[in-house]
Coordinates of N, CA, C and O in Angstrom, one line a residue:
X1 N 3.6 -19.5 19.1 CA 3.0 -18.6 18.1 C 2.0 -17.9 19.1 O 1.9 -16.5 18.5
X2 N 1.3 -17.8 20.1 CA 0.4 -17.2 20.5 C 1.0 -16.2 21.4 O 1.0 -15.0 21.4
X3 N 2.1 -16.7 21.9 CA 3.0 -15.6 22.6 C 3.9 -14.3 21.5 O 4.0 -13.6 22.2
X4 N 4.1 -14.8 20.5 CA 4.5 -13.9 19.7 C 3.4 -13.0 19.2 O 3.8 -11.8 19.0
X5 N 2.4 -13.4 19.2 CA 1.2 -12.6 18.5 C 1.0 -11.5 19.8 O 0.5 -10.3 19.6
X6 N 1.0 -12.1 21.1 CA 0.5 -11.2 22.1 C 1.6 -9.9 22.2 O 1.5 -8.8 22.6
X7 N 2.9 -10.6 22.1 CA 3.9 -9.8 22.1 C 4.0 -8.5 21.1 O 4.3 -7.4 21.1
X8 N 3.7 -9.2 19.8 CA 3.3 -8.0 18.9 C 2.4 -7.1 19.0 O 2.4 -6.0 19.0
X9 N 1.2 -7.4 19.5 CA 0.2 -6.7 19.9 C 0.5 -5.7 20.8 O 0.0 -4.5 20.9
X10 N 1.2 -6.1 22.0 CA 1.7 -5.3 23.0 C 2.7 -4.0 22.3 O 2.3 -2.9 22.8
X11 N 3.5 -4.4 21.7 CA 4.6 -3.6 21.0 C 3.6 -2.4 20.2 O 3.8 -1.5 20.2
X12 N 2.8 -2.8 19.2 CA 1.9 -2.0 18.4 C 0.9 -1.3 19.2 O 0.9 0.0 19.2
X13 N 0.5 -1.6 20.3 CA -0.1 -0.7 21.5 C 0.6 0.5 22.1 O 0.5 1.5 22.2
X14 N 1.9 -0.3 22.3 CA 3.0 0.8 23.1 C 3.3 1.9 22.1 O 3.3 3.1 22.4
X15 N 3.3 1.6 20.7 CA 3.9 2.6 19.9 C 2.6 3.7 19.4 O 2.8 4.8 19.3
X16 N 1.4 3.0 19.7 CA 0.4 3.7 19.5 C 0.1 5.2 20.5 O -0.3 6.0 20.3
X17 N 0.7 4.9 21.8 CA 0.9 5.8 22.8 C 2.1 6.6 23.1 O 2.5 6.9 23.8
X18 N 2.9 6.5 21.8 CA 4.1 7.0 22.1 C 4.0 8.7 22.4 O 3.2 9.3 21.7
X19 N 5.2 8.9 22.9 CA 5.2 10.4 23.3 C 6.5 10.9 22.7 O 7.4 9.9 23.1
X20 N 6.7 12.3 22.8 CA 8.0 12.8 22.6 C 8.4 13.9 23.4 O 7.4 14.4 23.9
X21 N 9.5 14.3 23.6 CA 9.9 15.4 24.3 C 10.7 16.4 23.4 O 11.6 15.8 22.2
X22 N 10.6 17.6 23.5 CA 11.2 18.7 22.4 C 11.9 19.8 23.4 O 11.4 20.1 24.3
X23 N 12.9 20.2 23.1 CA 13.8 21.1 23.8 C 13.7 22.5 22.9 O 14.2 22.2 22.0
X24 N 13.1 23.5 23.4 CA 13.2 24.7 22.8 C 14.2 25.6 23.4 O 14.1 26.0 24.4
X25 N 15.0 26.1 22.4 CA 16.4 27.0 22.8 C 16.0 28.2 22.6 O 15.6 28.8 21.3
X26 N 15.9 29.1 23.4 CA 16.0 30.8 23.3 C 17.1 31.6 24.0 O 17.8 31.2 24.9
X27 N 17.9 32.3 22.8 CA 19.3 32.9 23.3 C 19.1 33.6 24.5 O 17.7 34.1 24.6
X28 N 19.9 34.0 25.2 CA 19.7 34.6 26.5 C 19.3 36.1 26.1 O 20.3 36.9 26.1
X29 N 18.0 36.6 26.1 CA 17.8 38.0 25.9 C 17.4 38.5 27.2 O 16.6 39.4 27.3
X30 N 17.8 37.9 28.5 CA 17.6 38.2 29.7 C 16.3 37.7 30.4 O 15.8 38.1 31.6
X31 N 15.6 36.8 29.9 CA 14.5 36.2 30.3 C 15.2 34.9 31.1 O 16.1 34.8 31.4
X32 N 13.9 34.4 31.8 CA 14.3 33.2 32.6 C 14.3 31.8 32.0 O 14.8 30.9 32.5
X33 N 14.0 32.0 30.4 CA 14.5 30.7 29.8 C 15.9 30.5 29.2 O 15.9 29.9 28.3
X34 N 16.9 31.0 29.8 CA 18.0 30.9 29.0 C 18.8 29.6 28.9 O 19.3 29.3 27.8
X35 N 18.5 28.7 29.6 CA 18.9 27.2 29.5 C 18.4 26.3 28.6 O 18.6 25.4 28.6
X36 N 17.0 26.9 28.0 CA 16.2 25.9 27.2 C 14.9 25.4 27.9 O 15.0 25.5 29.2
X37 N 14.1 25.4 27.3 CA 12.6 24.9 27.6 C 12.5 23.6 27.3 O 12.4 23.0 26.2
X38 N 12.0 22.7 28.3 CA 11.8 21.0 28.0 C 10.3 20.9 28.1 O 9.5 21.6 28.9
X39 N 9.6 20.8 27.0 CA 8.2 20.2 26.7 C 8.0 18.7 26.6 O 8.7 18.2 25.8
X40 N 7.4 18.3 27.5 CA 7.6 16.7 27.8 C 6.1 16.2 27.3 O 4.9 17.1 27.4
X41 N 5.9 15.4 27.2 CA 4.8 14.4 26.9 C 3.8 14.8 25.6 O 2.5 15.0 25.9
X42 N 4.6 14.9 24.5 CA 3.8 15.5 23.5 C 3.3 14.2 22.8 O 4.3 13.2 22.7
X43 N 2.3 14.5 21.9 CA 1.8 13.5 21.0 C 3.0 13.3 19.8 O 3.7 14.1 19.6
X44 N 3.1 11.9 19.4 CA 4.2 11.8 18.6 C 4.3 12.6 17.2 O 5.1 13.0 16.5
X45 N 2.7 12.8 16.8 CA 2.7 13.8 15.6 C 2.5 15.3 15.9 O 2.1 16.0 15.0
X46 N 2.9 15.7 17.0 CA 2.7 17.1 17.6 C 3.8 18.0 16.8 O 4.8 17.6 16.4
X47 N 3.1 19.1 16.3 CA 4.0 20.0 15.4 C 4.8 20.9 16.8 O 4.4 20.9 17.8
X48 N 5.9 21.8 16.2 CA 6.2 22.5 16.9 C 5.6 23.7 17.2 O 5.8 24.2 18.6
X49 N 4.5 24.0 17.0 CA 3.6 24.9 17.3 C 2.7 24.7 18.4 O 2.7 25.4 19.5
X50 N 2.4 23.3 18.4 CA 2.0 22.6 19.4 C 2.8 22.5 20.9 O 2.2 22.8 21.9
X51 N 4.1 22.3 20.7 CA 5.1 22.1 21.8 C 5.1 23.7 22.4 O 5.2 23.9 23.4
X52 N 5.1 24.4 21.5 CA 5.2 25.9 22.0 C 3.8 26.5 22.5 O 4.1 27.0 23.5
X53 N 2.7 26.2 22.3 CA 1.4 26.2 23.0 C 1.3 25.5 24.3 O 1.2 26.2 25.3
X54 N 2.1 24.2 24.3 CA 2.2 23.7 25.6 C 3.1 24.5 26.5 O 2.9 24.7 27.8
X55 N 4.3 24.7 26.2 CA 5.3 25.4 26.7 C 4.4 26.8 27.3 O 4.8 27.4 28.7
X56 N 3.7 27.4 26.5 CA 3.4 28.8 27.0 C 1.9 28.5 28.0 O 2.1 29.3 28.8
X57 N 1.3 27.4 27.9 CA 0.3 27.1 28.9 C 0.9 26.5 30.2 O 0.2 27.0 31.2
X58 N 2.0 26.0 30.2 CA 2.7 25.6 31.4 C 3.6 26.9 31.9 O 4.5 26.9 32.9
X59 N 3.5 28.2 31.2 CA 4.1 29.1 31.8 C 5.8 29.2 31.7 O 6.4 29.9 32.3
X60 N 6.1 28.6 30.6 CA 7.7 28.2 30.5 C 8.0 29.5 29.5 O 9.5 29.6 29.6
X61 N 7.3 29.9 28.5 CA 7.6 30.8 27.8 C 6.5 31.8 27.0 O 5.4 31.1 27.5
X62 N 6.6 32.7 26.5 CA 5.5 33.4 25.8 C 5.8 33.6 24.5 O 7.2 33.7 24.2
X63 N 4.9 33.8 23.6 CA 5.0 34.0 22.0 C 3.7 34.5 21.6 O 2.9 34.3 22.0
X64 N 4.0 35.2 20.4 CA 3.0 35.6 19.5 C 3.1 35.6 18.2 O 4.5 35.6 17.7
X65 N 2.2 35.7 17.5 CA 2.5 35.7 15.9 C 1.3 36.0 15.1 O -0.2 36.2 15.9
X66 N 1.3 35.8 13.8 CA 0.1 35.9 13.1 C -0.1 34.8 12.2 O 0.6 34.1 11.7
X67 N -1.4 34.2 12.1 CA -1.9 32.9 11.1 C -2.1 33.5 10.0 O -2.6 34.6 9.7
X68 N -1.5 32.9 8.9 CA -1.7 33.4 7.5 C -2.1 32.3 6.6 O -2.2 31.1 7.4
X69 N -2.0 32.3 5.3 CA -2.6 31.2 4.6 C -1.0 30.3 4.3 O -1.5 29.2 4.1
X70 N 0.0 30.6 4.5 CA 1.0 29.6 4.7 C 1.4 29.0 6.1 O 2.3 28.1 6.1
X71 N 0.6 29.6 7.2 CA 0.8 28.9 8.5 C 1.2 30.1 9.5 O 0.7 31.4 9.2
X72 N 1.8 29.7 10.7 CA 1.7 30.6 11.9 C 3.2 31.1 11.7 O 4.0 30.8 11.5
X73 N 3.2 32.4 11.8 CA 4.4 33.3 11.7 C 4.7 34.0 13.0 O 3.9 34.7 13.5
X74 N 5.8 33.6 13.8 CA 6.2 33.9 14.9 C 6.7 35.2 14.8 O 7.8 35.8 14.2
X75 N 6.2 36.2 15.7 CA 6.7 37.8 15.6 C 7.5 38.1 16.8 O 8.0 39.0 16.9
X76 N 6.9 37.3 18.0 CA 7.7 37.7 19.2 C 7.9 36.5 20.4 O 7.0 35.6 20.4
X77 N 8.9 36.5 21.1 CA 9.1 35.3 22.0 C 9.7 36.2 23.1 O 10.7 36.6 23.1
X78 N 9.1 35.6 24.3 CA 9.3 36.2 25.6 C 9.6 37.6 25.5 O 10.5 38.2 26.2
X79 N 8.7 38.3 24.9 CA 8.7 39.5 24.9 C 9.6 40.4 24.1 O 9.6 41.7 24.0
X80 N 10.4 39.6 23.4 CA 11.3 40.1 22.2 C 10.7 40.2 20.9 O 10.3 39.1 20.4
X81 N 10.4 41.4 20.3 CA 9.7 41.5 19.0 C 10.5 41.6 17.8 O 11.4 42.3 17.8
X82 N 10.3 40.8 16.8 CA 11.1 40.9 15.7 C 10.4 42.0 15.0 O 9.3 42.4 14.6
X83 N 11.6 43.1 14.8 CA 10.9 44.6 14.1 C 11.2 44.2 12.5 O 12.2 44.2 11.8
X84 N 10.0 44.2 11.7 CA 10.1 44.0 10.2 C 10.8 45.3 9.5 O 11.3 45.1 8.3
X85 N 10.7 46.4 10.2 CA 11.3 47.8 9.4 C 12.8 47.6 9.5 O 13.4 48.2 8.9
X86 N 13.4 46.7 10.5 CA 14.7 46.6 11.0 C 15.1 45.2 9.8 O 16.2 44.7 10.2
X87 N 14.2 44.8 9.4 CA 14.5 43.7 8.7 C 15.0 42.2 9.7 O 15.7 41.6 9.4
X88 N 14.1 42.0 10.2 CA 14.3 41.2 11.6 C 13.2 40.1 11.7 O 12.0 40.5 11.2
X89 N 13.5 38.6 11.6 CA 12.6 37.9 11.8 C 13.0 36.5 12.8 O 14.3 36.7 13.2
X90 N 12.1 35.9 13.4 CA 12.6 34.7 14.2 C 13.0 33.4 13.2 O 12.4 32.8 12.5
X91 N 14.3 33.1 13.2 CA 14.8 32.0 12.4 C 14.9 30.8 13.4 O 14.9 30.7 14.6
X92 N 14.1 29.6 12.6 CA 14.0 28.5 13.4 C 15.2 27.4 13.0 O 15.3 27.2 11.8
X93 N 16.0 26.8 13.9 CA 17.1 26.1 13.5 C 17.0 24.7 14.3 O 16.4 24.6 15.3
X94 N 17.1 23.6 13.5 CA 16.7 22.4 14.2 C 17.3 21.1 13.3 O 18.2 21.4 12.7
X95 N 17.1 20.1 13.8 CA 17.6 18.9 13.1 C 18.9 18.5 13.9 O 19.3 19.3 14.9
X96 N 19.4 17.5 13.5 CA 20.9 17.0 14.0 C 21.8 18.0 13.9 O 23.0 18.0 14.7
X97 N 21.7 18.8 12.9 CA 23.0 19.8 12.7 C 22.4 21.4 12.8 O 23.2 22.0 12.2
X98 N 21.6 21.5 13.3 CA 20.8 23.0 13.9 C 20.9 23.7 12.5 O 21.6 24.8 12.6
X99 N 20.2 23.0 11.4 CA 20.1 23.9 10.3 C 18.9 24.5 10.1 O 17.9 24.1 10.8
X100 N 18.7 25.6 9.3 CA 17.3 26.2 9.2 C 16.2 25.2 8.8 O 16.4 24.3 7.8
X101 N 15.2 25.3 9.5 CA 13.9 24.1 9.3 C 13.5 24.6 8.0 O 13.2 25.8 7.4
X102 N 13.0 23.5 7.2 CA 12.3 23.5 5.9 C 10.8 24.1 6.1 O 10.5 24.4 5.0
X103 N 10.3 24.0 7.1 CA 9.0 24.5 7.3 C 8.9 25.3 8.4 O 9.8 25.3 9.4
X104 N 7.8 26.0 8.6 CA 7.3 26.5 9.9 C 6.8 25.9 11.2 O 6.7 24.9 11.1
X105 N 6.5 26.9 11.9 CA 6.3 26.2 13.4 C 5.0 25.3 13.4 O 4.7 24.3 14.0
X106 N 3.9 25.9 12.4 CA 2.6 25.0 12.3 C 2.8 23.8 11.4 O 1.8 22.9 11.6
X107 N 3.8 23.5 10.7 CA 4.0 22.4 9.8 C 5.2 21.6 10.2 O 5.0 20.4 10.0
X108 N 6.3 22.0 10.9 CA 7.4 21.0 11.2 C 6.9 20.3 12.3 O 6.3 21.0 13.4
X109 N 7.2 19.0 12.4 CA 7.2 18.1 13.3 C 8.3 17.5 14.0 O 9.1 17.0 13.2
X110 N 8.8 18.1 14.9 CA 10.0 17.6 15.6 C 10.0 16.4 16.0 O 9.2 15.8 16.3
X111 N 11.5 15.7 15.9 CA 11.3 14.1 16.4 C 11.8 14.2 17.8 O 11.9 15.3 18.6
X112 N 11.6 13.2 18.3 CA 11.8 12.9 19.8 C 13.2 13.1 20.4 O 14.2 13.1 19.7
X113 N 13.1 14.1 21.5 CA 14.4 14.7 22.0 C 14.9 15.9 20.9 O 16.2 15.8 21.3
X114 N 14.3 16.1 20.2 CA 15.0 17.4 19.5 C 15.2 18.7 20.1 O 14.2 18.9 20.5
X115 N 16.3 19.3 19.6 CA 16.3 20.8 20.3 C 16.3 21.7 19.1 O 16.6 21.2 17.9
X116 N 15.1 22.7 19.3 CA 15.0 23.4 18.2 C 15.3 25.1 18.8 O 14.9 25.2 19.9
X117 N 15.9 25.6 17.9 CA 16.3 26.9 18.4 C 16.1 28.2 17.6 O 15.5 28.1 16.5
X118 N 15.5 29.2 18.4 CA 14.6 30.4 17.8 C 15.7 31.6 17.9 O 16.2 31.7 18.8
X119 N 16.2 32.1 16.9 CA 17.1 33.2 16.9 C 16.8 34.1 16.2 O 16.2 34.3 14.9
X120 N 16.7 35.4 16.6 CA 16.5 36.7 16.2 C 17.6 37.2 15.1 O 18.4 37.2 15.5
X121 N 17.1 36.9 13.8 CA 18.0 37.3 12.6 C 17.5 38.6 11.8 O 16.5 38.8 11.7
X122 N 18.5 38.8 11.1 CA 18.1 40.1 10.3 C 18.6 39.6 8.8 O 19.7 39.0 8.5
X123 N 17.7 40.0 7.9 CA 18.1 39.7 6.5 C 18.4 40.9 5.8 O 18.1 42.3 6.2
X124 N 19.3 40.8 4.7 CA 19.6 42.1 3.9 C 18.5 42.6 2.9 O 18.1 41.5 2.2
X125 N 18.3 43.6 2.9 CA 17.4 44.2 2.0 C 18.0 44.1 0.7 O 19.1 44.7 0.3
X126 N 17.4 43.7 -0.6 CA 17.9 44.0 -1.7 C 17.5 45.3 -2.3 O 16.8 45.9 -2.1
X127 N 18.7 45.7 -3.3 CA 18.5 47.1 -3.6 C 17.6 46.9 -5.0 O 17.4 45.9 -5.5
X128 N 17.0 48.1 -5.4 CA 15.9 48.0 -6.4 C 16.7 47.7 -7.8 O 16.0 47.1 -8.6
X129 N 18.0 48.1 -8.0 CA 18.7 47.7 -9.0 C 19.5 46.6 -9.2 O 20.4 46.5 -10.1
X130 N 19.1 45.8 -8.4 CA 20.0 44.3 -8.2 C 19.8 43.5 -9.7 O 20.6 42.8 -9.7
X131 N 18.6 43.6 -10.2 CA 18.6 43.0 -11.7 C 19.6 43.5 -12.4 O 20.3 42.9 -13.3
X132 N 19.9 44.9 -12.5 CA 20.8 45.5 -13.5 C 22.2 44.9 -13.0 O 23.0 44.5 -13.8
X133 N 22.7 44.8 -11.8 CA 23.7 44.4 -11.4 C 24.2 42.9 -11.7 O 25.2 42.6 -12.1
X134 N 23.0 42.0 -11.6 CA 23.0 40.7 -12.1 C 23.5 40.5 -13.4 O 24.3 39.7 -13.9
X135 N 22.7 41.6 -14.4 CA 23.1 41.2 -16.0 C 24.6 41.8 -16.2 O 25.4 41.3 -16.7
X136 N 25.2 42.9 -15.4 CA 26.4 43.1 -15.6 C 27.4 42.2 -15.1 O 28.5 42.1 -15.9
X137 N 27.1 41.5 -14.0 CA 28.3 40.7 -13.3 C 28.3 39.2 -14.3 O 29.1 38.8 -14.6
X138 N 27.0 38.8 -14.6 CA 26.7 37.4 -15.6 C 25.9 37.7 -16.5 O 24.7 37.7 -16.1
X139 N 25.8 37.9 -17.6 CA 24.9 38.1 -18.6 C 24.1 36.8 -19.0 O 23.0 36.9 -19.3
X140 N 24.6 35.7 -18.6 CA 24.0 34.6 -18.6 C 23.1 34.1 -17.5 O 22.0 33.3 -17.7
X141 N 23.0 34.9 -16.7 CA 21.9 34.6 -15.6 C 21.3 35.7 -15.0 O 21.0 36.0 -14.0
X142 N 21.0 36.6 -16.0 CA 20.3 38.0 -16.0 C 19.1 37.7 -15.4 O 18.2 37.0 -15.9
X143 N 18.5 38.4 -14.5 CA 17.3 38.4 -13.9 C 16.2 39.3 -14.4 O 15.3 39.2 -13.5
X144 N 16.5 40.0 -15.2 CA 15.7 41.2 -15.4 C 14.5 41.3 -16.3 O 14.0 41.9 -16.9
X145 N 14.2 39.9 -16.5 CA 13.0 39.5 -17.6 C 13.8 39.2 -19.1 O 12.9 38.9 -19.8
X146 N 14.8 39.7 -19.7 CA 15.5 39.1 -20.7 C 15.8 37.9 -20.6 O 16.2 37.3 -19.5
X147 N 15.9 37.2 -21.7 CA 16.4 35.9 -21.7 C 17.8 35.7 -22.3 O 18.1 36.3 -23.2
X148 N 18.5 35.1 -21.3 CA 20.1 34.9 -21.6 C 20.1 33.6 -22.3 O 19.4 32.6 -22.0
X149 N 20.7 33.5 -23.5 CA 20.9 32.3 -24.4 C 22.5 31.9 -24.2 O 23.3 32.9 -24.4
X150 N 22.4 30.9 -24.0 CA 24.2 30.4 -23.9 C 24.4 30.0 -25.1 O 23.9 30.1 -26.6
X151 N 25.9 30.2 -25.2 CA 26.7 30.4 -26.7 C 26.5 29.1 -27.3 O 26.5 29.0 -28.5
X152 N 26.6 28.1 -26.7 CA 26.4 27.0 -27.1 C 25.0 26.5 -27.9 O 25.1 25.9 -29.0
X153 N 24.0 27.2 -27.4 CA 22.8 27.4 -28.3 C 23.2 28.0 -29.9 O 22.6 27.2 -30.6
X154 N 23.9 28.8 -29.7 CA 24.1 29.6 -31.2 C 24.9 28.8 -32.0 O 24.7 28.7 -32.9
X155 N 25.7 27.9 -31.4 CA 26.5 27.1 -32.1 C 25.6 25.8 -32.6 O 25.8 25.5 -33.9
X156 N 24.9 25.3 -32.0 CA 23.8 24.3 -32.6 C 23.1 24.7 -33.5 O 22.9 24.1 -34.6
X157 N 22.5 26.1 -33.4 CA 21.4 26.6 -34.5 C 22.7 26.6 -35.8 O 22.0 26.4 -36.8
X158 N 23.6 27.6 -35.7 CA 24.3 27.5 -36.9 C 24.8 26.3 -37.4 O 25.0 26.3 -38.7
X159 N 25.1 25.2 -36.6 CA 25.4 23.9 -37.2 C 24.2 23.2 -38.0 O 24.3 22.8 -39.1
X160 N 23.2 23.5 -37.3 CA 21.9 23.0 -38.2 C 21.7 23.6 -39.3 O 21.4 22.9 -40.6
X161 N 21.8 24.8 -39.2 CA 21.5 25.7 -40.3 C 22.6 25.4 -41.5 O 22.2 25.3 -42.9
X162 N 23.9 25.3 -41.1 CA 24.8 24.9 -42.0 C 24.4 23.5 -42.8 O 24.9 23.4 -44.0
X163 N 24.1 22.4 -41.9 CA 23.7 21.2 -42.5 C 22.5 21.3 -43.3 O 22.7 20.6 -44.4
X164 N 21.7 22.1 -43.1 CA 20.3 22.3 -44.0 C 20.7 22.9 -45.2 O 20.3 22.4 -46.2
X165 N 21.6 23.9 -45.4 CA 22.0 24.6 -46.3 C 22.8 23.7 -47.3 O 22.5 23.9 -48.7
X166 N 23.7 22.9 -46.8 CA 24.7 22.0 -47.6 C 23.5 20.7 -48.1 O 24.1 20.5 -49.1
X167 N 22.5 20.3 -47.4 CA 21.8 19.6 -48.2 C 20.6 20.0 -49.0 O 19.9 19.3 -49.8
X168 N 20.6 21.4 -48.9 CA 19.7 21.8 -50.2 C 18.4 22.2 -49.7 O 17.7 22.4 -50.6
X169 N 18.0 22.5 -48.4 CA 17.0 22.6 -48.0 C 17.0 24.4 -47.7 O 17.3 25.0 -47.5

């Protein structure tokens, strides 16, 4: 019994000091970090921003950005600046399938040995008349502020009115 209690206590103690490793991938933009940056001995609850700061302290990468009400927004990595006028931003991919992360660098907590990819990406600007195009393509999903009513709704209303009329209301 005591042996089990001691082993359980040792296991819990080891977990409390758990550390993780994160690999930050940056496409080869001519920098020295083309193969990826390994950040080791991070706390288990460390965010991606914490990993990036540690990598910057160890002079493995540089980055800059802006702190906003929704978190830290990365604007530059290894001297490559995202140009908002050209609709560029740093997309963050991670997880087992390297998909876009659901959170930003200040909120995302990578798992142990996760690889996270930063990719300079361009988004398409929407045209000012896109709302009109939506209405012309599919009037049931019009986004210009008008309410699209499904035809089955009108069928229901007409059935209710016919029933009420027949019942004498």
